[in-house]
Amino acid sequence: MKAKDILKEMTPYKPGKQIEEVKKEYGLNHIVKLASNENPHGFSDRVKEELPKLIANLEIYPDGYAAAVRQKVADFLHVDQEQLIFGNGSDEVVQIICRTFLEPGSNTIMAAPTFPQYRHNALIEGAEVREVPLQEGHHDLNEMLAQIDEFTRVLWICTPNNPTGVHIDHQSLTDVLNQCPDHVLVVLDEAYYEYLKAEDAFDSLAALEKYPNLIVLRTFSKAYGLAGLRIGYGVSSKEIIQTLEPAREPFNTSTIAQAAAILALEDQEFIKKTTEENLRNKQALIEFCDYQGMDYYPSEANFVLIHLPISGDEMFEHLLSKGFIVRSGEALGLPNTIRLTIGKKDDMIRIQDEIKGKLAKVASGEQ
Ligand SMILES: *Cc1c(COP(=O)(O)O)cnc(C)c1O
């Protein structure tokens, strides 16, 4: 048998440590996972209350067109239903975009580090991946534009960027869209859109009217707290959506995910409450970092990338032994950092104490 050559050089996605795994390994009862930017406040009570009803008729295939959730999201965003494509998480929309536009001989441009699935899927399609290093956590947009040539098909922009949390302001994104040639699809990944509170935030949906080569990705996995159900979507021009549709699996979002997404979207109070709580706890973390003299990137998401005087792996191991799972920056391509998802207030106070304890030990030479 012969697989694609590129797959020999690739490794499967390495997920954050699983809670059960850590419990066993360290003999701990209580583990707090702050590694994958999930919502620590769970998901809407409406979904919880309705869940028993959602398991009816599971012998029937889901609605492949996702008509009900499509209608709901279209109304919510004030776009046409034909401007939407749903995926088994926005991860799958990334895959569909790559399947549709990329092939050997083509290239695609993205920041580094950014969300790894752009690169991963592009490589599988045989495209050349052009990675442009972040500058102080920011996309180097001018260099990204400079890398475009006649073989470029897709330009990936992640705002706020994972793993740095930095967002791109309105003017910068407008400039990119004005300068980007028509033959390039601009993917704007807004997985953390609901957390974005900056006044200079880009109005991506308004931009769709002006730029038919733009697609915006959003998800129910992060602020909506439905990561376990797998549903996300893309919004674009009808032409782009029509182009993508043949590359989508016919029943790619489940009946339960579609129904839960509708209920979750109806509960904007939950989004408001939990994103505000996130903001308060993030502010407290930032004050803690300032107090400790640790640098960090300004984050508009539900996580912060913190610079450490030690390796990210060392801090990761320490926190793991205390029952906290975080992401080490070494694994993300940013040495001497950790990426910390903003958790519940009590957990944030406890993890800050553990970080402080570790840094004090390091400073005293004790290790
Ligand atoms: C989490 C994340 C996604 C993927 O979310 P899904 O669960 O697949 O919807 C996409 N982009 C970024 C930047 C993310 O952080």
mmCIF file of C-alpha atoms and ligand atoms in Angstrom, residues 36-37 88-92 94 115 118 158 160 162 189 191-192 218-222 227 230-232, ligand 1:
data_model
loop_
_atom_site.group_PDB
_atom_site.id
_atom_site.type_symbol
_atom_site.label_atom_id
_atom_site.label_comp_id
_atom_site.label_asym_id
_atom_site.label_seq_id
_atom_site.Cartn_x
_atom_site.Cartn_y
_atom_site.Cartn_z
ATOM 1 C CA SER A 36 -8.367 23.872 25.073
ATOM 2 C CA ASN A 37 -10.218 27.176 25.501
ATOM 3 C CA ASN A 88 -18.649 19.084 12.228
ATOM 4 C CA GLY A 89 -16.943 21.885 14.124
ATOM 5 C CA SER A 90 -15.370 24.769 12.218
ATOM 6 C CA ASP A 91 -12.410 22.377 11.957
ATOM 7 C CA GLU A 92 -14.364 20.591 9.293
ATOM 8 C CA VAL A 94 -11.318 24.348 7.331
ATOM 9 C CA PHE A 115 -4.381 27.429 14.491
ATOM 10 C CA TYR A 118 -4.952 25.241 8.302
ATOM 11 C CA CYS A 158 -7.175 34.100 12.707
ATOM 12 C CA PRO A 160 -8.256 36.779 17.836
ATOM 13 C CA ASN A 162 -4.888 31.173 18.638
ATOM 14 C CA ASP A 189 -11.361 32.482 11.566
ATOM 15 C CA ALA A 191 -13.623 31.094 16.711
ATOM 16 C CA TYR A 192 -13.358 33.526 19.659
ATOM 17 C CA ARG A 218 -17.480 30.749 13.670
ATOM 18 C CA THR A 219 -18.185 27.930 16.079
ATOM 19 C CA PHE A 220 -20.436 26.700 18.862
ATOM 20 C CA SER A 221 -17.425 25.064 20.544
ATOM 21 C CA LYS A 222 -15.952 27.951 22.474
ATOM 22 C CA ALA A 227 -17.282 21.589 21.899
ATOM 23 C CA ARG A 230 -19.123 19.448 17.095
ATOM 24 C CA ILE A 231 -20.844 22.189 15.153
ATOM 25 C CA GLY A 232 -19.464 25.317 13.517
HETATM 26 C C1 LIG B 1 -11.048 25.888 18.622
HETATM 27 C C2 LIG B 1 -10.760 26.540 17.335
HETATM 28 C C3 LIG B 1 -11.399 26.148 16.152
HETATM 29 C C4 LIG B 1 -12.161 24.875 15.995
HETATM 30 O O1 LIG B 1 -13.297 24.771 16.645
HETATM 31 P P1 LIG B 1 -14.332 23.630 16.314
HETATM 32 O O2 LIG B 1 -14.519 22.952 17.626
HETATM 33 O O3 LIG B 1 -13.801 22.716 15.278
HETATM 34 O O4 LIG B 1 -15.506 24.392 15.849
HETATM 35 C C5 LIG B 1 -11.149 26.840 14.991
HETATM 36 N N1 LIG B 1 -10.303 27.863 14.979
HETATM 37 C C6 LIG B 1 -9.661 28.248 16.075
HETATM 38 C C7 LIG B 1 -8.733 29.386 15.993
HETATM 39 C C8 LIG B 1 -9.850 27.599 17.283
HETATM 40 O O5 LIG B 1 -9.156 27.975 18.351
#
